[in-house]
Amino acid sequence: MMRTLYVRILSCLMLVVFPGTLFAADQGAAMLYSHGSALLNGNNIPRSSAIFPGDLVQTTKDSVANINATGSTVLVLNESLVQYQGGTVTLEHGGVTVSTSKSMATRAEDVNISPASSVLTEFEVRDVDGTVRIVARKGDLTIRDDSGTTTTLAQGQETTREESESQKKKKKRPAGAIPGAEGGILSSPVAVGIGIGVVGGLTVWALTRDEDPVSPTVP
């Protein structure tokens, strides 16, 4: 009876832990690789790190960084500040080069740039001093702004967009440390590992524990 109770408790824990870890694995996690002194949420990246939606990547004049997601690669150019959002990267300053077969988009101020079709597309976006420069290197791009205007940029062409006055008045983030930003707790690899470890430990404990007699007797 006691073993049956342990198994029921273990089953409940598995229902809680494993759906959470599976949910976390589907939330757009990627890998970040730094070349030079890049920052992730204000902290130095030794070489590589997991990255989750909402995380901020900052490069210096002597560094670049790569974000490798499923079907997409983003090169964060030097002196850039980027927020990774899963299917989108938000460029707050500097530049990115995107290669994607999953229609990853880039947003620079009030301009949204995305592949025009679901084929391998490569493009570059730079946002410096109030001007957004867009280059379609491979494949066509769709460009939308907050006013609702939509245009198509053909492969091999480039264009620029001027930031709106309201955007120009916004204060840029300082070039120093970035305030910490964290992904959801279930997205953390540590949390996933702890959850799996707890379930595994309880499994071994429940299966190896001797079953206590229901009505012990004294000889």
mmCIF file of C-alpha atoms in Angstrom, residues 12-214:
data_model
loop_
_atom_site.group_PDB
_atom_site.id
_atom_site.type_symbol
_atom_site.label_atom_id
_atom_site.label_comp_id
_atom_site.label_asym_id
_atom_site.label_seq_id
_atom_site.Cartn_x
_atom_site.Cartn_y
_atom_site.Cartn_z
ATOM 1 C CA CYS A 12 1.617 13.586 -9.964
ATOM 2 C CA LEU A 13 5.100 15.096 -9.865
ATOM 3 C CA MET A 14 5.816 13.864 -13.392
ATOM 4 C CA LEU A 15 2.609 15.471 -14.638
ATOM 5 C CA VAL A 16 3.778 18.784 -13.165
ATOM 6 C CA VAL A 17 7.466 18.677 -14.098
ATOM 7 C CA PHE A 18 7.587 17.144 -17.566
ATOM 8 C CA PRO A 19 4.863 19.224 -19.275
ATOM 9 C CA GLY A 20 6.616 22.309 -17.887
ATOM 10 C CA THR A 21 10.006 21.286 -19.272
ATOM 11 C CA LEU A 22 8.520 20.381 -22.637
ATOM 12 C CA PHE A 23 6.738 23.740 -22.705
ATOM 13 C CA ALA A 24 10.013 25.507 -21.906
ATOM 14 C CA ALA A 25 11.823 23.699 -24.722
ATOM 15 C CA ASP A 26 9.339 25.127 -27.233
ATOM 16 C CA GLN A 27 9.716 28.768 -26.227
ATOM 17 C CA GLY A 28 12.325 29.850 -28.785
ATOM 18 C CA ALA A 29 15.547 29.076 -26.915
ATOM 19 C CA ALA A 30 18.743 29.471 -28.952
ATOM 20 C CA MET A 31 22.515 29.497 -28.503
ATOM 21 C CA LEU A 32 24.631 32.640 -28.329
ATOM 22 C CA TYR A 33 28.304 32.614 -29.316
ATOM 23 C CA SER A 34 30.516 35.620 -28.641
ATOM 24 C CA HIS A 35 33.612 36.696 -30.502
ATOM 25 C CA GLY A 36 35.201 39.273 -28.227
ATOM 26 C CA SER A 37 33.741 40.953 -25.144
ATOM 27 C CA ALA A 38 30.003 40.677 -25.732
ATOM 28 C CA LEU A 39 27.364 40.992 -22.980
ATOM 29 C CA LEU A 40 24.218 39.012 -22.262
ATOM 30 C CA ASN A 41 21.800 40.895 -19.989
ATOM 31 C CA GLY A 42 24.726 43.010 -18.797
ATOM 32 C CA ASN A 43 26.999 40.061 -18.002
ATOM 33 C CA ASN A 44 30.113 39.007 -19.885
ATOM 34 C CA ILE A 45 29.786 35.893 -22.045
ATOM 35 C CA PRO A 46 32.847 33.659 -21.663
ATOM 36 C CA ARG A 47 32.327 31.940 -25.003
ATOM 37 C CA SER A 48 28.790 30.675 -25.422
ATOM 38 C CA SER A 49 25.473 30.691 -23.589
ATOM 39 C CA ALA A 50 21.862 29.665 -23.965
ATOM 40 C CA ILE A 51 19.612 32.594 -24.841
ATOM 41 C CA PHE A 52 15.866 32.962 -24.345
ATOM 42 C CA PRO A 53 13.161 35.374 -25.563
ATOM 43 C CA GLY A 54 13.532 38.714 -23.809
ATOM 44 C CA ASP A 55 17.324 38.469 -23.415
ATOM 45 C CA LEU A 56 19.510 41.416 -24.418
ATOM 46 C CA VAL A 57 22.756 41.066 -26.376
ATOM 47 C CA GLN A 58 25.278 43.905 -26.527
ATOM 48 C CA THR A 59 28.516 44.015 -28.486
ATOM 49 C CA THR A 60 31.397 46.469 -28.255
ATOM 50 C CA LYS A 61 33.516 48.016 -30.996
ATOM 51 C CA ASP A 62 35.819 44.990 -30.779
ATOM 52 C CA SER A 63 33.227 42.201 -30.607
ATOM 53 C CA VAL A 64 30.431 40.493 -32.516
ATOM 54 C CA ALA A 65 28.029 37.704 -31.545
ATOM 55 C CA ASN A 66 26.081 34.926 -33.243
ATOM 56 C CA ILE A 67 22.576 33.838 -32.284
ATOM 57 C CA ASN A 68 21.889 30.337 -33.620
ATOM 58 C CA ALA A 69 18.222 29.323 -33.536
ATOM 59 C CA THR A 70 16.415 26.549 -35.387
ATOM 60 C CA GLY A 71 16.470 27.533 -39.059
ATOM 61 C CA SER A 72 17.937 30.987 -38.398
ATOM 62 C CA THR A 73 21.285 32.630 -37.692
ATOM 63 C CA VAL A 74 21.708 36.234 -36.563
ATOM 64 C CA LEU A 75 25.073 37.968 -36.637
ATOM 65 C CA VAL A 76 25.054 40.860 -34.166
ATOM 66 C CA LEU A 77 27.540 43.357 -35.540
ATOM 67 C CA ASN A 78 29.948 45.406 -33.454
ATOM 68 C CA GLU A 79 28.612 48.224 -31.252
ATOM 69 C CA SER A 80 25.071 46.879 -31.361
ATOM 70 C CA LEU A 81 22.256 46.324 -28.890
ATOM 71 C CA VAL A 82 19.708 43.610 -29.744
ATOM 72 C CA GLN A 83 16.819 41.956 -27.942
ATOM 73 C CA TYR A 84 16.144 38.356 -28.908
ATOM 74 C CA GLN A 85 12.426 37.511 -29.046
ATOM 75 C CA GLY A 86 12.308 34.056 -30.567
ATOM 76 C CA GLY A 87 10.888 34.638 -34.039
ATOM 77 C CA THR A 88 12.018 38.282 -34.039
ATOM 78 C CA VAL A 89 15.074 40.293 -33.069
ATOM 79 C CA THR A 90 14.617 43.914 -32.049
ATOM 80 C CA LEU A 91 17.508 46.119 -33.079
ATOM 81 C CA GLU A 92 17.830 49.048 -30.713
ATOM 82 C CA HIS A 93 21.144 50.284 -32.053
ATOM 83 C CA GLY A 94 23.851 49.067 -34.435
ATOM 84 C CA GLY A 95 23.326 46.314 -36.992
ATOM 85 C CA VAL A 96 22.452 42.678 -37.629
ATOM 86 C CA THR A 97 22.789 40.258 -40.517
ATOM 87 C CA VAL A 98 20.050 37.622 -40.641
ATOM 88 C CA SER A 99 19.989 34.319 -42.518
ATOM 89 C CA THR A 100 16.703 32.468 -42.073
ATOM 90 C CA SER A 101 14.509 29.780 -43.562
ATOM 91 C CA LYS A 102 11.966 30.236 -40.739
ATOM 92 C CA SER A 103 10.871 33.785 -41.599
ATOM 93 C CA MET A 104 12.679 35.381 -38.651
ATOM 94 C CA ALA A 105 11.947 39.105 -38.654
ATOM 95 C CA THR A 106 13.864 42.146 -37.460
ATOM 96 C CA ARG A 107 12.360 45.271 -35.918
ATOM 97 C CA ALA A 108 14.259 48.546 -35.906
ATOM 98 C CA GLU A 109 12.381 51.328 -34.104
ATOM 99 C CA ASP A 110 9.010 51.565 -35.929
ATOM 100 C CA VAL A 111 10.035 49.471 -38.956
ATOM 101 C CA ASN A 112 9.467 45.705 -39.227
ATOM 102 C CA ILE A 113 11.489 43.725 -41.777
ATOM 103 C CA SER A 114 10.616 40.112 -42.631
ATOM 104 C CA PRO A 115 11.126 37.634 -45.499
ATOM 105 C CA ALA A 116 8.485 37.965 -48.203
ATOM 106 C CA SER A 117 8.228 34.156 -48.512
ATOM 107 C CA SER A 118 9.180 31.049 -46.562
ATOM 108 C CA VAL A 119 12.465 30.421 -48.378
ATOM 109 C CA LEU A 120 16.067 30.934 -47.320
ATOM 110 C CA THR A 121 16.457 34.692 -46.993
ATOM 111 C CA GLU A 122 19.466 36.796 -46.073
ATOM 112 C CA PHE A 123 19.338 40.472 -45.194
ATOM 113 C CA GLU A 124 21.088 43.183 -43.230
ATOM 114 C CA VAL A 125 19.569 45.899 -41.071
ATOM 115 C CA ARG A 126 21.439 48.843 -39.535
ATOM 116 C CA ASP A 127 20.017 51.483 -37.219
ATOM 117 C CA VAL A 128 22.440 54.343 -36.649
ATOM 118 C CA ASP A 129 21.801 58.034 -35.949
ATOM 119 C CA GLY A 130 18.110 58.031 -36.811
ATOM 120 C CA THR A 131 18.355 56.161 -40.121
ATOM 121 C CA VAL A 132 17.395 52.530 -40.691
ATOM 122 C CA ARG A 133 19.263 50.958 -43.624
ATOM 123 C CA ILE A 134 17.940 47.692 -45.085
ATOM 124 C CA VAL A 135 19.722 45.450 -47.608
ATOM 125 C CA ALA A 136 18.095 42.382 -49.223
ATOM 126 C CA ARG A 137 21.016 40.079 -49.998
ATOM 127 C CA LYS A 138 19.063 36.916 -50.847
ATOM 128 C CA GLY A 139 15.311 36.720 -51.301
ATOM 129 C CA ASP A 140 12.724 39.503 -51.183
ATOM 130 C CA LEU A 141 11.735 41.379 -48.044
ATOM 131 C CA THR A 142 8.476 42.814 -46.724
ATOM 132 C CA ILE A 143 8.842 46.133 -44.903
ATOM 133 C CA ARG A 144 6.067 47.482 -42.663
ATOM 134 C CA ASP A 145 5.974 50.543 -40.450
ATOM 135 C CA ASP A 146 3.656 51.566 -37.644
ATOM 136 C CA SER A 147 1.622 53.756 -39.974
ATOM 137 C CA GLY A 148 0.468 50.630 -41.831
ATOM 138 C CA THR A 149 2.545 51.206 -44.957
ATOM 139 C CA THR A 150 3.839 47.979 -46.534
ATOM 140 C CA THR A 151 6.450 47.750 -49.284
ATOM 141 C CA THR A 152 8.486 44.969 -50.897
ATOM 142 C CA LEU A 153 12.252 45.157 -51.262
ATOM 143 C CA ALA A 154 13.527 42.907 -54.053
ATOM 144 C CA GLN A 155 16.648 40.769 -53.757
ATOM 145 C CA GLY A 156 19.816 42.765 -54.383
ATOM 146 C CA GLN A 157 18.227 46.102 -53.517
ATOM 147 C CA GLU A 158 18.557 48.339 -50.479
ATOM 148 C CA THR A 159 16.572 51.152 -48.937
ATOM 149 C CA THR A 160 16.516 53.481 -45.949
ATOM 150 C CA ARG A 161 13.842 54.625 -43.529
ATOM 151 C CA GLU A 162 14.029 57.677 -41.334
ATOM 152 C CA GLU A 163 12.886 57.225 -37.759
ATOM 153 C CA SER A 164 9.817 59.161 -36.712
ATOM 154 C CA GLU A 165 10.256 62.243 -34.562
ATOM 155 C CA SER A 166 8.791 60.454 -31.538
ATOM 156 C CA GLN A 167 11.328 57.670 -31.930
ATOM 157 C CA LYS A 168 14.212 60.099 -32.300
ATOM 158 C CA LYS A 169 13.273 61.747 -29.012
ATOM 159 C CA LYS A 170 13.446 58.472 -27.135
ATOM 160 C CA LYS A 171 16.543 58.128 -25.061
ATOM 161 C CA LYS A 172 18.906 55.431 -26.243
ATOM 162 C CA ARG A 173 20.093 52.810 -23.767
ATOM 163 C CA PRO A 174 23.498 53.627 -22.312
ATOM 164 C CA ALA A 175 26.501 51.930 -23.848
ATOM 165 C CA GLY A 176 27.490 50.439 -20.474
ATOM 166 C CA ALA A 177 25.948 47.562 -18.623
ATOM 167 C CA ILE A 178 22.426 46.518 -19.496
ATOM 168 C CA PRO A 179 19.857 45.952 -16.742
ATOM 169 C CA GLY A 180 19.417 42.235 -16.186
ATOM 170 C CA ALA A 181 16.662 40.485 -18.087
ATOM 171 C CA GLU A 182 15.646 36.936 -17.432
ATOM 172 C CA GLY A 183 13.645 34.385 -19.380
ATOM 173 C CA GLY A 184 10.856 32.468 -17.680
ATOM 174 C CA ILE A 185 11.935 30.176 -14.882
ATOM 175 C CA LEU A 186 10.718 27.114 -16.768
ATOM 176 C CA SER A 187 12.964 28.138 -19.689
ATOM 177 C CA SER A 188 16.083 27.909 -17.555
ATOM 178 C CA PRO A 189 18.285 24.885 -18.316
ATOM 179 C CA VAL A 190 19.036 24.731 -14.579
ATOM 180 C CA ALA A 191 15.341 24.466 -13.755
ATOM 181 C CA VAL A 192 14.873 21.773 -16.381
ATOM 182 C CA GLY A 193 17.836 19.813 -15.014
ATOM 183 C CA ILE A 194 16.625 20.120 -11.427
ATOM 184 C CA GLY A 195 13.153 18.948 -12.408
ATOM 185 C CA ILE A 196 14.478 15.878 -14.215
ATOM 186 C CA GLY A 197 16.862 15.141 -11.333
ATOM 187 C CA VAL A 198 14.062 15.307 -8.759
ATOM 188 C CA VAL A 199 11.817 12.971 -10.744
ATOM 189 C CA GLY A 200 14.673 10.537 -11.362
ATOM 190 C CA GLY A 201 15.668 10.495 -7.700
ATOM 191 C CA LEU A 202 12.113 9.905 -6.548
ATOM 192 C CA THR A 203 11.717 7.111 -9.087
ATOM 193 C CA VAL A 204 14.761 5.251 -7.748
ATOM 194 C CA TRP A 205 13.677 5.839 -4.145
ATOM 195 C CA ALA A 206 10.134 4.580 -4.723
ATOM 196 C CA LEU A 207 11.194 1.487 -6.626
ATOM 197 C CA THR A 208 13.977 0.442 -4.236
ATOM 198 C CA ARG A 209 12.244 1.168 -0.943
ATOM 199 C CA ASP A 210 11.155 -1.916 0.939
ATOM 200 C CA GLU A 211 7.417 -2.097 1.361
ATOM 201 C CA ASP A 212 6.468 -1.730 5.013
ATOM 202 C CA PRO A 213 4.098 -4.399 6.374
ATOM 203 C CA VAL A 214 0.567 -3.235 6.887
#
